[in-house]
XYZ file of C-alpha atoms in Angstrom:
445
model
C 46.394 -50.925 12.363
C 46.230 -50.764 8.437
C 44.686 -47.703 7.198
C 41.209 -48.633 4.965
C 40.917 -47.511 1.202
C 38.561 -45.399 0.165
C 36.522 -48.565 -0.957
C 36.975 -50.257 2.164
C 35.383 -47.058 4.099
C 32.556 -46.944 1.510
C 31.603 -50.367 1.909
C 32.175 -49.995 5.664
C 29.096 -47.358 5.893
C 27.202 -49.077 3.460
C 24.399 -49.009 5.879
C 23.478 -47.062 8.390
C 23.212 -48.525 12.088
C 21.181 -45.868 13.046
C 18.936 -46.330 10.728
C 18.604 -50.545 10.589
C 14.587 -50.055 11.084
C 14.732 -48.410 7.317
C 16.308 -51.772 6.217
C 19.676 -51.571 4.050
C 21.014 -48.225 2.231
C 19.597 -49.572 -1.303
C 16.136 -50.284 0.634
C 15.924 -47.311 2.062
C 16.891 -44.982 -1.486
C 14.823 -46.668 -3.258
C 11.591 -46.135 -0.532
C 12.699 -42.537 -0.095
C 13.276 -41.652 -4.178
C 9.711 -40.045 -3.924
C 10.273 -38.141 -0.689
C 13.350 -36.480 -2.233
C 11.209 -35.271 -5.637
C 8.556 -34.477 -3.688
C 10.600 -31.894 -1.859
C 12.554 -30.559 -4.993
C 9.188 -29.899 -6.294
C 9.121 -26.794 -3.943
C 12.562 -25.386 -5.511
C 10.965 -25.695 -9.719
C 9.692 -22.205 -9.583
C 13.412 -21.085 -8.864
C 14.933 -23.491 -10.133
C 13.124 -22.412 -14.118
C 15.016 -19.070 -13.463
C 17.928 -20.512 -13.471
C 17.552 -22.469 -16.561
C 17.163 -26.065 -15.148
C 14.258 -28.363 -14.893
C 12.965 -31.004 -12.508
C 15.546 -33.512 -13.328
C 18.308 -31.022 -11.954
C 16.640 -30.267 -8.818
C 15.487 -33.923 -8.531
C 19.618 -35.090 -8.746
C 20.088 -32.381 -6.063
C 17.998 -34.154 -4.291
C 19.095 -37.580 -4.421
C 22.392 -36.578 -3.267
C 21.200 -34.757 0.075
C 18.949 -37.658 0.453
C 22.020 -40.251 0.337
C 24.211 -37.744 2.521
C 22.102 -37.594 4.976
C 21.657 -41.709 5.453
C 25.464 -41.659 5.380
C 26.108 -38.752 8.094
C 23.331 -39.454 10.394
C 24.135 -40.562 14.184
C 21.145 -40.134 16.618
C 23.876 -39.887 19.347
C 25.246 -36.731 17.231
C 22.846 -34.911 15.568
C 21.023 -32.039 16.536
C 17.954 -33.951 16.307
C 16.828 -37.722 16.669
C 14.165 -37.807 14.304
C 15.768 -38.663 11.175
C 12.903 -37.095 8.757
C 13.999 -33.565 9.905
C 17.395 -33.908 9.563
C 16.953 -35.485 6.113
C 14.825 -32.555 5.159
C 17.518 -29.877 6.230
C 20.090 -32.090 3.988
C 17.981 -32.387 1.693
C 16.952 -28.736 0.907
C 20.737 -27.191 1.489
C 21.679 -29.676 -1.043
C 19.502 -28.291 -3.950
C 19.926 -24.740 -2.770
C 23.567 -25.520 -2.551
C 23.642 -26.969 -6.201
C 21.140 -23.940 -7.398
C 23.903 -21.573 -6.228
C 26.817 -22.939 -7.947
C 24.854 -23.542 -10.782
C 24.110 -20.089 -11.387
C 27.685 -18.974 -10.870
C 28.563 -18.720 -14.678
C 25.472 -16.270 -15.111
C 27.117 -13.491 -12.806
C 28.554 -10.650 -13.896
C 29.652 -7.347 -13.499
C 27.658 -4.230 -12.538
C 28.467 -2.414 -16.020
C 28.209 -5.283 -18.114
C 24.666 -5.700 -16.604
C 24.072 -2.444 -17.545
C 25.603 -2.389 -21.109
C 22.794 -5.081 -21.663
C 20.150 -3.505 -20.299
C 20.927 -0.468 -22.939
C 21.645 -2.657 -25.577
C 18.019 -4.047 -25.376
C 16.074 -0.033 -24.433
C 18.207 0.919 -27.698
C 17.677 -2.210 -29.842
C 21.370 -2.736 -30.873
C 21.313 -6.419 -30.590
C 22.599 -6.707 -34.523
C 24.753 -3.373 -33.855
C 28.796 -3.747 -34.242
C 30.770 -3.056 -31.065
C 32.106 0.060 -32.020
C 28.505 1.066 -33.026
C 27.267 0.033 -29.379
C 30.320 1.972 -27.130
C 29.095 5.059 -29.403
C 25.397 5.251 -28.513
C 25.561 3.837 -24.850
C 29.162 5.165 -23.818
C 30.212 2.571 -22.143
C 33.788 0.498 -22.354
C 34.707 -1.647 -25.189
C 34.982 -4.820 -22.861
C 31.688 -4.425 -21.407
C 30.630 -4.063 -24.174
C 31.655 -7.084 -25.983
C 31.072 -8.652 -22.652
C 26.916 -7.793 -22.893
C 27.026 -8.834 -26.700
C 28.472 -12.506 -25.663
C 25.882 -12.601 -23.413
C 22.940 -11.720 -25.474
C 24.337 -13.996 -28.452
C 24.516 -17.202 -26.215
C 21.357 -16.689 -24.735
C 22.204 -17.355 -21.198
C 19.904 -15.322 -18.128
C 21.083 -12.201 -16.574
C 19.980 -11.986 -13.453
C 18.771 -8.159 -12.445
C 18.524 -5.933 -9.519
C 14.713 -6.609 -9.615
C 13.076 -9.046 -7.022
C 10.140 -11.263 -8.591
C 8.195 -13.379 -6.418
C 8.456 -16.769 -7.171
C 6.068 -18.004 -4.416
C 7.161 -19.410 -1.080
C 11.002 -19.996 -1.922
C 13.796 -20.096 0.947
C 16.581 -17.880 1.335
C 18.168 -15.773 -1.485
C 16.435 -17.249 -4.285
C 14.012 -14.440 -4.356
C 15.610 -11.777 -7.097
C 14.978 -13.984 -10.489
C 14.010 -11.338 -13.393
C 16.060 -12.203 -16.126
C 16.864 -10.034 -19.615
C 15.839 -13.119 -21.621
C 17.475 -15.167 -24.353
C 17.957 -14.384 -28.343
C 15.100 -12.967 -29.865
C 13.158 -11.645 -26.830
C 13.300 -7.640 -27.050
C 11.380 -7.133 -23.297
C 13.060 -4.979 -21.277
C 13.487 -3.465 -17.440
C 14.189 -0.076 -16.346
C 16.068 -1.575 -13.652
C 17.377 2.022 -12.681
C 14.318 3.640 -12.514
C 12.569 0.859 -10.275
C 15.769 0.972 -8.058
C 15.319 4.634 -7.707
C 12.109 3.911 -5.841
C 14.232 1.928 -3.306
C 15.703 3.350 0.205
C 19.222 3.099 0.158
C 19.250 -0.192 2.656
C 16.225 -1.886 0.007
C 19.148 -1.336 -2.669
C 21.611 -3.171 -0.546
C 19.589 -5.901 -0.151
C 18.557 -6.319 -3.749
C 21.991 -6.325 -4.292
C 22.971 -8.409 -1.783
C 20.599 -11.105 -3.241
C 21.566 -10.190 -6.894
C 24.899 -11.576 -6.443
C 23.650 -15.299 -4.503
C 23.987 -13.990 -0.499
C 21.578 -15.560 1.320
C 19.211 -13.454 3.787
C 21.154 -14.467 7.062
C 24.407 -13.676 5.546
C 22.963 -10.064 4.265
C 21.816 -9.827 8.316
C 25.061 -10.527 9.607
C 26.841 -7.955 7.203
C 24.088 -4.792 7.274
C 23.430 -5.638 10.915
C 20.073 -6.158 10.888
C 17.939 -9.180 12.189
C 17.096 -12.051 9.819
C 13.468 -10.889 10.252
C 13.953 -7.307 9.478
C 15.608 -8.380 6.123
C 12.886 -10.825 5.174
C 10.361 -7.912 5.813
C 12.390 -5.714 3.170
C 12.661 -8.173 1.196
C 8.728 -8.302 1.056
C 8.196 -4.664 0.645
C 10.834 -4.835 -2.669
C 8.372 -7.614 -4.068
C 5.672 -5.274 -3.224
C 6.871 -2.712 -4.533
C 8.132 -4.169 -8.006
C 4.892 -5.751 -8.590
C 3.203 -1.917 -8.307
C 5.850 -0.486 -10.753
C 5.310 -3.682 -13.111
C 1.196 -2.276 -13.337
C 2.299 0.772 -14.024
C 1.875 2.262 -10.456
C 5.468 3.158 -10.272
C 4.834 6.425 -8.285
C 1.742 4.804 -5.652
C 5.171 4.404 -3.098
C 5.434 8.420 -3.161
C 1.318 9.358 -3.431
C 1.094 6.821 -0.281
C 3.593 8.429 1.835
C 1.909 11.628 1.091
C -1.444 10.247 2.365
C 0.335 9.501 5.168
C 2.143 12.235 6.216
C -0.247 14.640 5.162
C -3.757 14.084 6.510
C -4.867 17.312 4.760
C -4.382 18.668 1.551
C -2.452 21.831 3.483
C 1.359 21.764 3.423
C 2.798 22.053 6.294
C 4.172 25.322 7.646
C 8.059 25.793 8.440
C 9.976 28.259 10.131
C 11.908 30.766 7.952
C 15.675 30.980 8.386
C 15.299 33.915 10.553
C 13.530 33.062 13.575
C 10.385 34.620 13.458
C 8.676 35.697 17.266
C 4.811 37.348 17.524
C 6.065 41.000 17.231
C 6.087 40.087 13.152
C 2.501 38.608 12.815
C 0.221 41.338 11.513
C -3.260 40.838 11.416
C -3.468 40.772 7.628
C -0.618 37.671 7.589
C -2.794 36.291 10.225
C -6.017 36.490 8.022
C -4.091 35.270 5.081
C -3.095 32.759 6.759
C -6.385 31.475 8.264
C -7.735 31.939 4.810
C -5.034 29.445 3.263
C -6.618 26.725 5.119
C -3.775 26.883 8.283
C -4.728 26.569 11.993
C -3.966 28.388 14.844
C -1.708 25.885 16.202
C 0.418 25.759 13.405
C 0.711 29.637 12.975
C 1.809 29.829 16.706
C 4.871 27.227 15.675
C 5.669 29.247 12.847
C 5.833 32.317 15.037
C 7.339 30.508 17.679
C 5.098 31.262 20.478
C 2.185 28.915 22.655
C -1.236 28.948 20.855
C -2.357 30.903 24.645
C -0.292 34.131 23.888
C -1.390 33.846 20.150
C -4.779 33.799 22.006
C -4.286 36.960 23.632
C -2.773 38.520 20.633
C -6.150 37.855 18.980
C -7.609 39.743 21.718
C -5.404 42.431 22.033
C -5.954 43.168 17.542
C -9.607 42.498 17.595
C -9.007 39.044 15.612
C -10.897 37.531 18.357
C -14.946 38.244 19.020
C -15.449 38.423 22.392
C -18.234 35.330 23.240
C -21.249 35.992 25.957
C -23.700 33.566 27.599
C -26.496 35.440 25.301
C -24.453 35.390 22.170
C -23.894 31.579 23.302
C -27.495 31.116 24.062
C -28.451 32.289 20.355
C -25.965 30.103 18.727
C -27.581 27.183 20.409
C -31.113 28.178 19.494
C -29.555 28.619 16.118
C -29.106 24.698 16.251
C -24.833 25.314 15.977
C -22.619 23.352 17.224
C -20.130 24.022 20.537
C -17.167 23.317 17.598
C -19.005 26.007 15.464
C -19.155 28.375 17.662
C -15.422 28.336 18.367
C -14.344 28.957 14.906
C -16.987 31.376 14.426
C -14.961 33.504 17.660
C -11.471 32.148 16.624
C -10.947 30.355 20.271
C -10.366 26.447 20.806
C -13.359 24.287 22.085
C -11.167 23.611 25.181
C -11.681 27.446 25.604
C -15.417 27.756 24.910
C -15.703 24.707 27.473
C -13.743 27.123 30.494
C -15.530 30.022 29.309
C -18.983 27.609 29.751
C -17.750 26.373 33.378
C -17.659 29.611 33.847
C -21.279 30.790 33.015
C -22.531 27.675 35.250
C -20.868 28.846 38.345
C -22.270 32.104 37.524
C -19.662 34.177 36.545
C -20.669 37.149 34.384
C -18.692 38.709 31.792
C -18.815 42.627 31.044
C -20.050 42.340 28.168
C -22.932 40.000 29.213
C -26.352 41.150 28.435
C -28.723 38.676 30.181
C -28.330 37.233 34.327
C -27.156 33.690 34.462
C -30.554 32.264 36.064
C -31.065 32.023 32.516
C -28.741 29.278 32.332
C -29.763 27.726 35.889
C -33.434 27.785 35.308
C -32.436 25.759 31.815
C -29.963 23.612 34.067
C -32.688 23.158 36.367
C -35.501 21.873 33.786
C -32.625 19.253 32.157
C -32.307 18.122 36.131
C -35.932 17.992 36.311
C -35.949 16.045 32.915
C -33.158 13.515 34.158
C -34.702 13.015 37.837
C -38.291 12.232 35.756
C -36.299 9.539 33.424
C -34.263 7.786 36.525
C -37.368 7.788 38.257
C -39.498 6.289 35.107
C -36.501 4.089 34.802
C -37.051 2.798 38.907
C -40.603 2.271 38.288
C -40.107 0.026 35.494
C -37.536 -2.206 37.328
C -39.465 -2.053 40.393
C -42.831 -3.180 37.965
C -39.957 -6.217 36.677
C -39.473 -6.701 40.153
C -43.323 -7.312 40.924
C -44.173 -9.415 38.399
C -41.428 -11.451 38.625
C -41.895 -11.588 42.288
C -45.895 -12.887 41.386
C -44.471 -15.290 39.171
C -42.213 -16.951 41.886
C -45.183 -16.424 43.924
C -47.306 -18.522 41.465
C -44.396 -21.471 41.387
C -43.846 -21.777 45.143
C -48.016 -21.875 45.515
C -47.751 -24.855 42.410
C -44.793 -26.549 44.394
C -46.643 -26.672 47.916
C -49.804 -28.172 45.785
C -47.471 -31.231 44.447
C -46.099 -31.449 47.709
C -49.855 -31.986 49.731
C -50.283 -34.443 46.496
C -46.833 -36.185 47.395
C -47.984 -36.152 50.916
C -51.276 -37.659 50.328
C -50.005 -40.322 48.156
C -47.572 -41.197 50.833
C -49.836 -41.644 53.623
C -52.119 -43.643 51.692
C -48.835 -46.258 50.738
C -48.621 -46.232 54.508
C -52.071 -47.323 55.326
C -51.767 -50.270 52.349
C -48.232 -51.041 54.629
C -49.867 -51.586 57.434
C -52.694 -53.501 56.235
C -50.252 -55.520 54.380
C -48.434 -56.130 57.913
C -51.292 -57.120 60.047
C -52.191 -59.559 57.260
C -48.790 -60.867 56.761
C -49.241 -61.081 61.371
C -52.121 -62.799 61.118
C -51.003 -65.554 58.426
C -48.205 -66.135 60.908
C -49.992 -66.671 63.461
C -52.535 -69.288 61.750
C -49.082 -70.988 60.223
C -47.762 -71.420 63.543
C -51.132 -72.961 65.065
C -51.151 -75.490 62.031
C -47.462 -76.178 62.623
């Protein structure tokens, strides 16, 4: 068997079995020249970055569009509907030809950063001796960043810039700028707001990795690096208004629900023997709680409890002293701070009272408190039964009202009976006519 040419195999795929209901491969390029711009329209935003226009992603295009008439087989391919696989070919193509295209405007870390001082500084017009003086960098960077800047091609930065909804790894597109334009990013000092795995990534995308291939490499789900990618964006766009330290004042919010910082232990572990009552006060008065002063000393907030006791820090509460504070119109939550106890406490201590426990230092008998429990049973028993007699007054009327409908249904039903018999009667003086006509018939007959 002779081996074909390369012309013979082109002409031999000319067109497409698979795809006969599209007509021949000229037919079908020429219907499908729109659907190939139309998606390359998605890619401009990127594609301006990267110093080409329409007519470069458009040619991109094209050529996915014809590869993937050539290489489809519905026996083959993933899928069988050819507008989906023609989509996939047709986007890897441009992102494919973006790529490459921006291969010649990569370059090294230092020479990146020999630019980026070149332009803070303003030593565009400088000599290259005069530049490794004031930025203290190497000669060949040097002249490296000067070629750069001279020719006018884009630098891309560590900085991500959202473009808008752009696929994978196009996403980092800040450029320095061409000849003439003096604008500037402190790439350094927006990087510094980055974790160290957000600097990886905007690395990672700096030099043309797309997202899945960053995944694979940090170990991280394609998800989890699509949601840092957002949160660089984010971020950038903050630092670009100005808001360059909202990242820290937010985690502050968040960490810190109150304006107190938070207490530590000391290197030497402290225990309750060191807590005086004057530390304790100070403390208190500083804003702090008692739960966090019992982790600083290391012990449970119920021993700090009885430490209170024991120094006096602690007022000792009674049902009359309670009483009062109610009359007073203060609140159970009041009260406890007032007597340095928790509100879980205060609640016990009220349990208590009910059951009619009485402290030493009580003053007054607890029927007190059962004679008020008994009037707010009184009061509740009056309601519930107020509450009875309503329902049982919805119950009555509606109970007359169904009353009222059955008595109108049995009316319409002696009225439907009525009008029944009569229709009977007419029946039957129908029939004995209709009898008698017969008969006189038959006698004629």
């Amino acid at each position: 068997m002779l081996k074909m040419s390369a012309t013979e195999q082109l002409v031999a795929r000319m067109d497409n079995p698979h795809l006969a209901q599209f007509g021949t491969r000229d037919q079908f390029i020429e219907k499908s020249l729109p659907l190939a711009e139309k998606i390359g329209r998605k890619y401009l935003a990127a594609a301006k970055t990267k110093g080409m226009d329409l007519d470069d992603i458009v040619s991109f295009a094209y050529e996915g569009l014809i590869k993937a008439y050539d290489r489809f087989d519905s026996n083959k391919t993933e899928t069988q509907n050819f507008e989906a696989y023609a989509y996939r070919c047709i986007s890897g193509a441009i992102k494919t030809g973006m790529t490459q295209t921006n291969v010649d405007f990569r370059y090294r870390w230092e020479t990146k950063q020999a630019v980026i001082r070149i332009y803070k500084q303003d030593l565009q017009d400088c000599s290259v001796d005069e530049v490794v003086e004031k930025i203290g960098l190497k000669q060949t960077y040097v002249e490296e960043a000067l070629s750069i800047i001279k020719s006018g091609k884009v630098l891309s930065m560590d900085a991500p810039v959202k473009q808008g909804q752009v696929e994978d790894g196009y996403i980092l597109s800040d450029t320095v700028g061409r000849e003439g334009d003096y604008s500037t990013v402190a790439v350094e000092e927006f990087m510094d707001l980055l974790d160290e795995t957000e600097k990886s990534i905007a690395n990672s995308l700096m030099y043309g990795l797309k997202e899945r291939v960053i995944a694979k490499r940090m170990g991280m789900k394609h998800k989890e690096v699509q949601e840092r990618i957002t949160t660089i964006q984010r971020k950038f766009e903050r630092y670009t208004r100005g808001e360059k330290g909202r990242e820290t004042d937010v985690a502050q919010e968040r960490a810190h629900v109150s304006v107190v910082p938070p207490l530590r232990k000391d290197q030497h572990t402290l225990t309750l023997n060191d807590l005086t009552v004057d530390d304790y006060q100070n403390l208190v008065e500083n804003g702090y709680k008692d739960h966090d002063i019992a982790r600083k000393y290391g012990t449970p907030f119920s021993k700090l409890y009885a430490w209170k006791r024991e120094q006096g820090v602690v007022l000792p509460l009674s049902e009359e002293q309670y009483g009062r504070y109610r009359q007073q119109g203060m609140t159970n939550k009041e009260i406890a701070a007032k007597h340095g106890i928790s509100v879980a406490t205060l609640y016990d201590m009220r349990q208590k009272w009910g059951n009619g426990y009485i402290q030493q230092d009580s003053c007054i008998q607890p029927q007190i408190l059962n004679g008020e429990r008994k009037v707010s049973d009184e009061w509740f028993n009056a309601v519930r039964e107020e509450k009875q007699a309503s329902e049982l007054e919805q119950l009555r009327r509606k109970l007359l009202e169904m009353e009222e409908e059955l008595a109108g249904l049995k009316k319409q039903l002696a009225e439907e009976k009525e009008r029944c018999q009569g229709i009977r009667s007419e029946l039957d003086v129908a029939l004995r006519k209709n009898q008698v006509f017969a008969a006189a018939l038959k006698e004629a007959l």
